[in-house]
Short mmCIF file of the N, C-alpha and C atoms (twelve columns), coordinates in Angstrom:
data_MODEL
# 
_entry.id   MODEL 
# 
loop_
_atom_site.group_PDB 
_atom_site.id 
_atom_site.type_symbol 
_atom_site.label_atom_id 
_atom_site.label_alt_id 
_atom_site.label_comp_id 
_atom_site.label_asym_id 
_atom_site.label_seq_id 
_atom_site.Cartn_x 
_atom_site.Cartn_y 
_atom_site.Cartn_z 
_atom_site.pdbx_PDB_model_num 
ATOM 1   N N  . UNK A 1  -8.896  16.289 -74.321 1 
ATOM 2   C CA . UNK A 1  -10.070 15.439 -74.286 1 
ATOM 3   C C  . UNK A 1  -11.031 15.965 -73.233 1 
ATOM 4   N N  . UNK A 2  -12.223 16.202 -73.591 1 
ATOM 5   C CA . UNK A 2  -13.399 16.404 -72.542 1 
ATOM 6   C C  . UNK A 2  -13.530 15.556 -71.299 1 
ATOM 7   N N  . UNK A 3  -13.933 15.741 -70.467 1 
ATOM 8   C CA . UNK A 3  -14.205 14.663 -69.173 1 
ATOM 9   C C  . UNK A 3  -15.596 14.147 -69.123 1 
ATOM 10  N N  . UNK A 4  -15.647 13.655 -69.503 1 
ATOM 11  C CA . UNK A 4  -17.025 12.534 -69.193 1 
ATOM 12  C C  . UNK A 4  -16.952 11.376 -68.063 1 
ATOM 13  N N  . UNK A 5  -18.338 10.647 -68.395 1 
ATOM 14  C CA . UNK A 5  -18.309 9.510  -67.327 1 
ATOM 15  C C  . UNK A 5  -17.497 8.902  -67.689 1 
ATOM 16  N N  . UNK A 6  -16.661 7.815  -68.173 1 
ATOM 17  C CA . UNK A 6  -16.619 6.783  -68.614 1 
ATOM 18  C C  . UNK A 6  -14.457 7.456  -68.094 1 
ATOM 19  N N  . UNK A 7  -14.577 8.380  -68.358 1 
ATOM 20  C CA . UNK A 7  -13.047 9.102  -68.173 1 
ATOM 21  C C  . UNK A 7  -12.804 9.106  -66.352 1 
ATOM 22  N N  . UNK A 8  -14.081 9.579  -65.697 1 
ATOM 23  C CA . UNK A 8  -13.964 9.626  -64.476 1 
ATOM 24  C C  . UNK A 8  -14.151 8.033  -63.954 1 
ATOM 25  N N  . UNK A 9  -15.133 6.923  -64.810 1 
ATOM 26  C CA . UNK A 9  -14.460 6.062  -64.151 1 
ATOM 27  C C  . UNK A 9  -13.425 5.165  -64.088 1 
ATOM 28  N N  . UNK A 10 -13.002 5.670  -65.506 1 
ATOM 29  C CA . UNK A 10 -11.198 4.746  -65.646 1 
ATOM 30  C C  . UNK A 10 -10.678 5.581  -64.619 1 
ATOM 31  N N  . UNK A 11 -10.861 6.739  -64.366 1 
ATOM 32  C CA . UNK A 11 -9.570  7.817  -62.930 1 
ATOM 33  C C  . UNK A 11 -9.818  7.113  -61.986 1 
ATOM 34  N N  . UNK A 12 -10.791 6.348  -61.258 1 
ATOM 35  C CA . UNK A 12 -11.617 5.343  -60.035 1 
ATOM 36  C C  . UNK A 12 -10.512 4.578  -60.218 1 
ATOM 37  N N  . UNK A 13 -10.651 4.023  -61.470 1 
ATOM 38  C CA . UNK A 13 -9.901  2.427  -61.241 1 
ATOM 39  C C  . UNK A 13 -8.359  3.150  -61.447 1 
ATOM 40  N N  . UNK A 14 -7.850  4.199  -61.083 1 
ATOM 41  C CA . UNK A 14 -6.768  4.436  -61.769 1 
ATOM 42  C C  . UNK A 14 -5.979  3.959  -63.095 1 
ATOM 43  N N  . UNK A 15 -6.781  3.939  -64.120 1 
ATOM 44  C CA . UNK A 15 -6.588  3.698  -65.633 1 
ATOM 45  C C  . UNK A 15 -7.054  4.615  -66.673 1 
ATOM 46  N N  . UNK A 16 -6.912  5.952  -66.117 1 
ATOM 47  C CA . UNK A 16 -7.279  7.133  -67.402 1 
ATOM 48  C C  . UNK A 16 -6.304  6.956  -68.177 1 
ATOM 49  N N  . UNK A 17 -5.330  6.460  -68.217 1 
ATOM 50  C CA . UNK A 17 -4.514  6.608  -69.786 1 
ATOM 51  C C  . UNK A 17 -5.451  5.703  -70.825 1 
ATOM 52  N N  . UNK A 18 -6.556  4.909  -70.580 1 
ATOM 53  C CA . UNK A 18 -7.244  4.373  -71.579 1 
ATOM 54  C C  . UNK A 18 -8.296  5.100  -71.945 1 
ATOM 55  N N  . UNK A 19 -8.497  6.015  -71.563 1 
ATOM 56  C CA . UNK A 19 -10.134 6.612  -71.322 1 
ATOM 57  C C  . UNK A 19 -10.297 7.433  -73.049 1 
ATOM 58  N N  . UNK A 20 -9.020  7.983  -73.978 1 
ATOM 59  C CA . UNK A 20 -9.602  7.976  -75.230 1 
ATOM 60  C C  . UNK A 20 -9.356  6.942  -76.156 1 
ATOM 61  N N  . UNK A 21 -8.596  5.953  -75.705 1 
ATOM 62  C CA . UNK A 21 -9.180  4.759  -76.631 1 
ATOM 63  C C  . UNK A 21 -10.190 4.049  -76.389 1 
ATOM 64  N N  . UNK A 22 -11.161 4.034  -75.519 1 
ATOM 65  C CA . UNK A 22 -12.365 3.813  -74.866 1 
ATOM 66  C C  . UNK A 22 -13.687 4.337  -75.507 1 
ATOM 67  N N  . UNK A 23 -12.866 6.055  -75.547 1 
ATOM 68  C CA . UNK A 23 -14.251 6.622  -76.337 1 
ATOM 69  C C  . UNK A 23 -14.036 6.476  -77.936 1 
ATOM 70  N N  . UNK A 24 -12.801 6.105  -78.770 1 
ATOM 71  C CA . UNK A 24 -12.659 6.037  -79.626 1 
ATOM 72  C C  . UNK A 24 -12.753 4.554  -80.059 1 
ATOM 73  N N  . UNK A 25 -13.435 4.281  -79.865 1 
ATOM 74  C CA . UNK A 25 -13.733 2.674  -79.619 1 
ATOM 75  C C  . UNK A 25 -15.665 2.566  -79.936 1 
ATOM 76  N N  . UNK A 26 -15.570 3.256  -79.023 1 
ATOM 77  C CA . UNK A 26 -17.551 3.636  -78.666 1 
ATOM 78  C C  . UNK A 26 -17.518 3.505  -77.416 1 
ATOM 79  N N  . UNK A 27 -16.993 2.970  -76.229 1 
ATOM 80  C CA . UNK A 27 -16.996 2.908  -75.130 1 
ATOM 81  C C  . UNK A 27 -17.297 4.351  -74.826 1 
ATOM 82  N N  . UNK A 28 -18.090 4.978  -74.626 1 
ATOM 83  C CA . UNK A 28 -18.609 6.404  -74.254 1 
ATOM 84  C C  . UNK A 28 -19.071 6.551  -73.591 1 
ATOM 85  N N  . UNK A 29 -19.541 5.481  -72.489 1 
ATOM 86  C CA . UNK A 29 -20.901 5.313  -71.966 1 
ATOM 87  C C  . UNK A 29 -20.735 4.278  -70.786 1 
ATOM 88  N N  . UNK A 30 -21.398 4.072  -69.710 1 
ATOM 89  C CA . UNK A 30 -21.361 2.988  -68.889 1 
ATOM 90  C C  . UNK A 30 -22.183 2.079  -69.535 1 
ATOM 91  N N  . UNK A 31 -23.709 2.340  -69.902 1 
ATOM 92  C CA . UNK A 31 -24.398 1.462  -69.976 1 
ATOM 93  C C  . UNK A 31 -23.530 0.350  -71.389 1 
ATOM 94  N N  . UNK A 32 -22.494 1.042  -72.279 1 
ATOM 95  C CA . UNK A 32 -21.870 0.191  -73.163 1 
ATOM 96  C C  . UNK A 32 -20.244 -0.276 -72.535 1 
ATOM 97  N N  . UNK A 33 -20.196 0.242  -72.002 1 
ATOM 98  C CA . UNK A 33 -19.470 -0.552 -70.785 1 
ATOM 99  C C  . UNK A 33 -19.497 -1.483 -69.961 1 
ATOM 100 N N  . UNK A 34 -20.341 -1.974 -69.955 1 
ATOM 101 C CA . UNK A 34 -20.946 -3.408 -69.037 1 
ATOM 102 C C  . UNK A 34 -20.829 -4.214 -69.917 1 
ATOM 103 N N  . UNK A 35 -20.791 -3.827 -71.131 1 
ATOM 104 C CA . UNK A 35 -21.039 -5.331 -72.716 1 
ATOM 105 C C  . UNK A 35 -19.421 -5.795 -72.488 1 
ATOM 106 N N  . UNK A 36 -18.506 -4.854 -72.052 1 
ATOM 107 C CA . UNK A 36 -16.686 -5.170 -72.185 1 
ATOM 108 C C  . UNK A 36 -16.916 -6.611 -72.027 1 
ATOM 109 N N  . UNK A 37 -15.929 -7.196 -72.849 1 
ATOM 110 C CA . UNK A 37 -15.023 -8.376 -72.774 1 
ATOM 111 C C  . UNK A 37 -13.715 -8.439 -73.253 1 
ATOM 112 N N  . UNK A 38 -13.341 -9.889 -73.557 1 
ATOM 113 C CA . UNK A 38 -11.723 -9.515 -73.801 1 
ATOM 114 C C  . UNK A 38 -11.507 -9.087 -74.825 1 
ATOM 115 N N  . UNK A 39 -12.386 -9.804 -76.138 1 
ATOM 116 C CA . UNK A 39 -12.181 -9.050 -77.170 1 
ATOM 117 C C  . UNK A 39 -12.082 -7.257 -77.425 1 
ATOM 118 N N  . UNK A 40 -13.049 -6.934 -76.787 1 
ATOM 119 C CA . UNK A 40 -12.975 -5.436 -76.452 1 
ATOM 120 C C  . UNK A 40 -11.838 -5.150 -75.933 1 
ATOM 121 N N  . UNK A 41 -11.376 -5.679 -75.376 1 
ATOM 122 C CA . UNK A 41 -10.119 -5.165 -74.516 1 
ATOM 123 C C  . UNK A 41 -9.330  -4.863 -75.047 1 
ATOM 124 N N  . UNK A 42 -8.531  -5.897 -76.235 1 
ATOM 125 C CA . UNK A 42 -7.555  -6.387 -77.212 1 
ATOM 126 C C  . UNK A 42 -7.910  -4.642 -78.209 1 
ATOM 127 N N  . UNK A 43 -8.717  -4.758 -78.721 1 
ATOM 128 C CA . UNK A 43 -9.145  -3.964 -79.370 1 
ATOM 129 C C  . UNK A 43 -8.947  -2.335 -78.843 1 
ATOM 130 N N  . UNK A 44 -8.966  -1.582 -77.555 1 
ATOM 131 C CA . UNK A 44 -8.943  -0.730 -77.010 1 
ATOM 132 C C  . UNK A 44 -7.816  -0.644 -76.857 1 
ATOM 133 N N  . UNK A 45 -6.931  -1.667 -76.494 1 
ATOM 134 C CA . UNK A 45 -5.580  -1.126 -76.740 1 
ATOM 135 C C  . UNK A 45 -5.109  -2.333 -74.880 1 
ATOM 136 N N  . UNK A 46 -6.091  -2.496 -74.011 1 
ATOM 137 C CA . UNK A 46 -5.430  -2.532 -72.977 1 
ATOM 138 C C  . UNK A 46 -5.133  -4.318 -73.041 1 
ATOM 139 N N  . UNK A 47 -3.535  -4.153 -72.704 1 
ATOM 140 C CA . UNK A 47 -2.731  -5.610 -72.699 1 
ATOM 141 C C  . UNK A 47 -2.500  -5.516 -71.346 1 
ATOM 142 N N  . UNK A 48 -2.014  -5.218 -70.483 1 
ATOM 143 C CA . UNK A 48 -1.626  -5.412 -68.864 1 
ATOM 144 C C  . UNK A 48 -2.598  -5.951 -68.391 1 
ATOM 145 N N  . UNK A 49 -2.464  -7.721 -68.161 1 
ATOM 146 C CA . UNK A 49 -3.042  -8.496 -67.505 1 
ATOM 147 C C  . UNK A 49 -3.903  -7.718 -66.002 1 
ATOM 148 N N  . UNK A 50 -3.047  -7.138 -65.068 1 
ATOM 149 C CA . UNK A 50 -3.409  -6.591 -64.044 1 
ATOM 150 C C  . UNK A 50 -4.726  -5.441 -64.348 1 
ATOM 151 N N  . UNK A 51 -4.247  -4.834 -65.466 1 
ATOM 152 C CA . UNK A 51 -5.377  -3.256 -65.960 1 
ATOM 153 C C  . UNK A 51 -6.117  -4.355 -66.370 1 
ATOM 154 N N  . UNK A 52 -6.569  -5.445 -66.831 1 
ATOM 155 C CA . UNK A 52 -7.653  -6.423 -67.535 1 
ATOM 156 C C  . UNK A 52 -8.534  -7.067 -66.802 1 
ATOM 157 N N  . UNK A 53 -7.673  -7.352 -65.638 1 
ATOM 158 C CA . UNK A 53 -8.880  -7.738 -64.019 1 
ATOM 159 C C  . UNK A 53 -9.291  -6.598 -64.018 1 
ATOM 160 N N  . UNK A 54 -8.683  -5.898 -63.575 1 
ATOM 161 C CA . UNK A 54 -9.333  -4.185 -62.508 1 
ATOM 162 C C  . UNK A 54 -10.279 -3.846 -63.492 1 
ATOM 163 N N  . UNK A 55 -11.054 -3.920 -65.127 1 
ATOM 164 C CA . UNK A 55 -11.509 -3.456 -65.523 1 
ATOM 165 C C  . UNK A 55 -12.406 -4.944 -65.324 1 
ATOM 166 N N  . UNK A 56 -12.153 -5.468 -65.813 1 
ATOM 167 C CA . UNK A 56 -13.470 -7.121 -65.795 1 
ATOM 168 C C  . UNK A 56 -14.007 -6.422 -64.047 1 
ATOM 169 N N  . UNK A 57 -13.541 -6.748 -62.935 1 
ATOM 170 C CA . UNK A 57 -13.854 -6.561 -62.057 1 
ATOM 171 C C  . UNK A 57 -14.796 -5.403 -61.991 1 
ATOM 172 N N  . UNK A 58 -14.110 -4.432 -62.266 1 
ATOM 173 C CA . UNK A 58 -15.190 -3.021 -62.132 1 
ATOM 174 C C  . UNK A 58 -16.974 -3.134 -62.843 1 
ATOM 175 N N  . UNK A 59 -16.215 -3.910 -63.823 1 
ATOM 176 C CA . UNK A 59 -17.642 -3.958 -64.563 1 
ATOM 177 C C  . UNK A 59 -18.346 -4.703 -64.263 1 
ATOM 178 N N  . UNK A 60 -18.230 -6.115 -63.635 1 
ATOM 179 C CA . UNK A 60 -18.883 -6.537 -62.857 1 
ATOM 180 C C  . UNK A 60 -19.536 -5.931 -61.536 1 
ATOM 181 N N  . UNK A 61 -19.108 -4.936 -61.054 1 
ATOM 182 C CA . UNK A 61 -19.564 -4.507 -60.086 1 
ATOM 183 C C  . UNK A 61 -20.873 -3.179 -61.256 1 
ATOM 184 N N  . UNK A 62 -20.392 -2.969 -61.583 1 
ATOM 185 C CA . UNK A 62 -21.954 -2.274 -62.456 1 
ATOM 186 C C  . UNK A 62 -22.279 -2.892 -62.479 1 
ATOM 187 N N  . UNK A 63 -22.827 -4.036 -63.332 1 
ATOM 188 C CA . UNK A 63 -23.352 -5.350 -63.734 1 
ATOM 189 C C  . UNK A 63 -24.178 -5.355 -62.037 1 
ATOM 190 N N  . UNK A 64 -23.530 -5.822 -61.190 1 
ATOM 191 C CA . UNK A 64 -24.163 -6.162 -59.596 1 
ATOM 192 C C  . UNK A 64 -25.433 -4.839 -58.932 1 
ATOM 193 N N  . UNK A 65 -24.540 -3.573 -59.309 1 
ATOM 194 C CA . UNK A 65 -25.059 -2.443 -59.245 1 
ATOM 195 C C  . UNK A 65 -26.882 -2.289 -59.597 1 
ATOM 196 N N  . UNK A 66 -26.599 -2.362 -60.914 1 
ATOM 197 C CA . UNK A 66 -27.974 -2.533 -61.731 1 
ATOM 198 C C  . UNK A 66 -28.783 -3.796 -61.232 1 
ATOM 199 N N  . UNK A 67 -28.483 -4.455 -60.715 1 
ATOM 200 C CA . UNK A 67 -29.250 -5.939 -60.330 1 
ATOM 201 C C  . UNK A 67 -29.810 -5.361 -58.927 1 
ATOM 202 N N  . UNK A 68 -28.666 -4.551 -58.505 1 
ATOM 203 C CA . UNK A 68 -29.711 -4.700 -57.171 1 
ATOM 204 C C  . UNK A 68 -30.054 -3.188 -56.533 1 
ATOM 205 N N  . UNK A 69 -29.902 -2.154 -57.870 1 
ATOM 206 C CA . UNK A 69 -30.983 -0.831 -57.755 1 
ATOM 207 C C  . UNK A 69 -32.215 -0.716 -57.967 1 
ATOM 208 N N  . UNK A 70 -32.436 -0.195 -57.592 1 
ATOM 209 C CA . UNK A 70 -34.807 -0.052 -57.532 1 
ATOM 210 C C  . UNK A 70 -34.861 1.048  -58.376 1 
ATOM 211 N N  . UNK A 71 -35.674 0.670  -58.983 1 
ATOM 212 C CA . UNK A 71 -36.497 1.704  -60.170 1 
ATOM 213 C C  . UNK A 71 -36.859 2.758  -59.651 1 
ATOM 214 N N  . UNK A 72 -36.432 3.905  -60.211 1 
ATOM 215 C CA . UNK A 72 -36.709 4.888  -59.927 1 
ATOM 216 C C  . UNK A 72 -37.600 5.733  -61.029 1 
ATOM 217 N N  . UNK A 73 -38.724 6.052  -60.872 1 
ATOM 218 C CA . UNK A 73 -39.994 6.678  -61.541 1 
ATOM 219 C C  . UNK A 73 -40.248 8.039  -61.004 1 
ATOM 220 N N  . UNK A 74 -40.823 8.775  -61.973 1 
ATOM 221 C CA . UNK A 74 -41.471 9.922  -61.366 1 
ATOM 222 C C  . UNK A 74 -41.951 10.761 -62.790 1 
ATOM 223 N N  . UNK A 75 -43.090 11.240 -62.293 1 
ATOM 224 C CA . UNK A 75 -44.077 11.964 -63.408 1 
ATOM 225 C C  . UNK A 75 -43.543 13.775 -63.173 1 
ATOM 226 N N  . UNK A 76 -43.982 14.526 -64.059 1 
ATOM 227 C CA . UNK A 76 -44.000 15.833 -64.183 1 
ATOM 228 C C  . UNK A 76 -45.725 16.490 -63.681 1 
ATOM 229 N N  . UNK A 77 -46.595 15.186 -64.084 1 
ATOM 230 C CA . UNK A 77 -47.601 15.640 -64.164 1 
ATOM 231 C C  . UNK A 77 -48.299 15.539 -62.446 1 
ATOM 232 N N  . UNK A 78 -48.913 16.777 -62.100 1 
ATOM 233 C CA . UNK A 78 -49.062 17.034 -60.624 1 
ATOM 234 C C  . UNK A 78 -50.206 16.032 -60.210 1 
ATOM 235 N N  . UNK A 79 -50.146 15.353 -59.269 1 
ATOM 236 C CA . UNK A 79 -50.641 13.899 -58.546 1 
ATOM 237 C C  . UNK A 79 -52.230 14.950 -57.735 1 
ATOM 238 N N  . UNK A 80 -53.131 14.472 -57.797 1 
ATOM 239 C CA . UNK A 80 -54.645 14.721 -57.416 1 
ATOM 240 C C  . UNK A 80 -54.066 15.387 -56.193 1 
# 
């Protein structure tokens, strides 16, 4: 399996044994990673109550992440 984001951040939470039922799922992505719930969960394969916080949790912390990062902008086109 390739390493992507979504692989490096199940290795964070120490839960890469989920990381290709994740992408085989559609989970490919953070930004579709924040949608997780339980149903998703069930579905991906992960049952260990404990791996089911550590992932609700994590994603809440994206979720927090995005709330309280500043927009970041910038043009190509050269400023006067």
């Amino acid at each position: 399996m390739c390493t992507n984001i979504v692989y490096e951040w199940l290795k964070t939470l120490q839960l890469p044994q989920y990381a290709e039922s994740f992408v085989d799922n559609g989970y490919d992505d953070l930004e579709v990673c924040k949608q997780i719930g339980d149903p998703d969960l069930d579905a991906i394969g992960v049952a260990v109550p404990h791996h089911r916080r550590r992932i609700h949790e994590a994603v809440r912390r994206l979720k927090e992440a995005d709330e309280t990062a500043t927009g970041l902008y910038f043009t190509l086109e050269p400023q006067p």
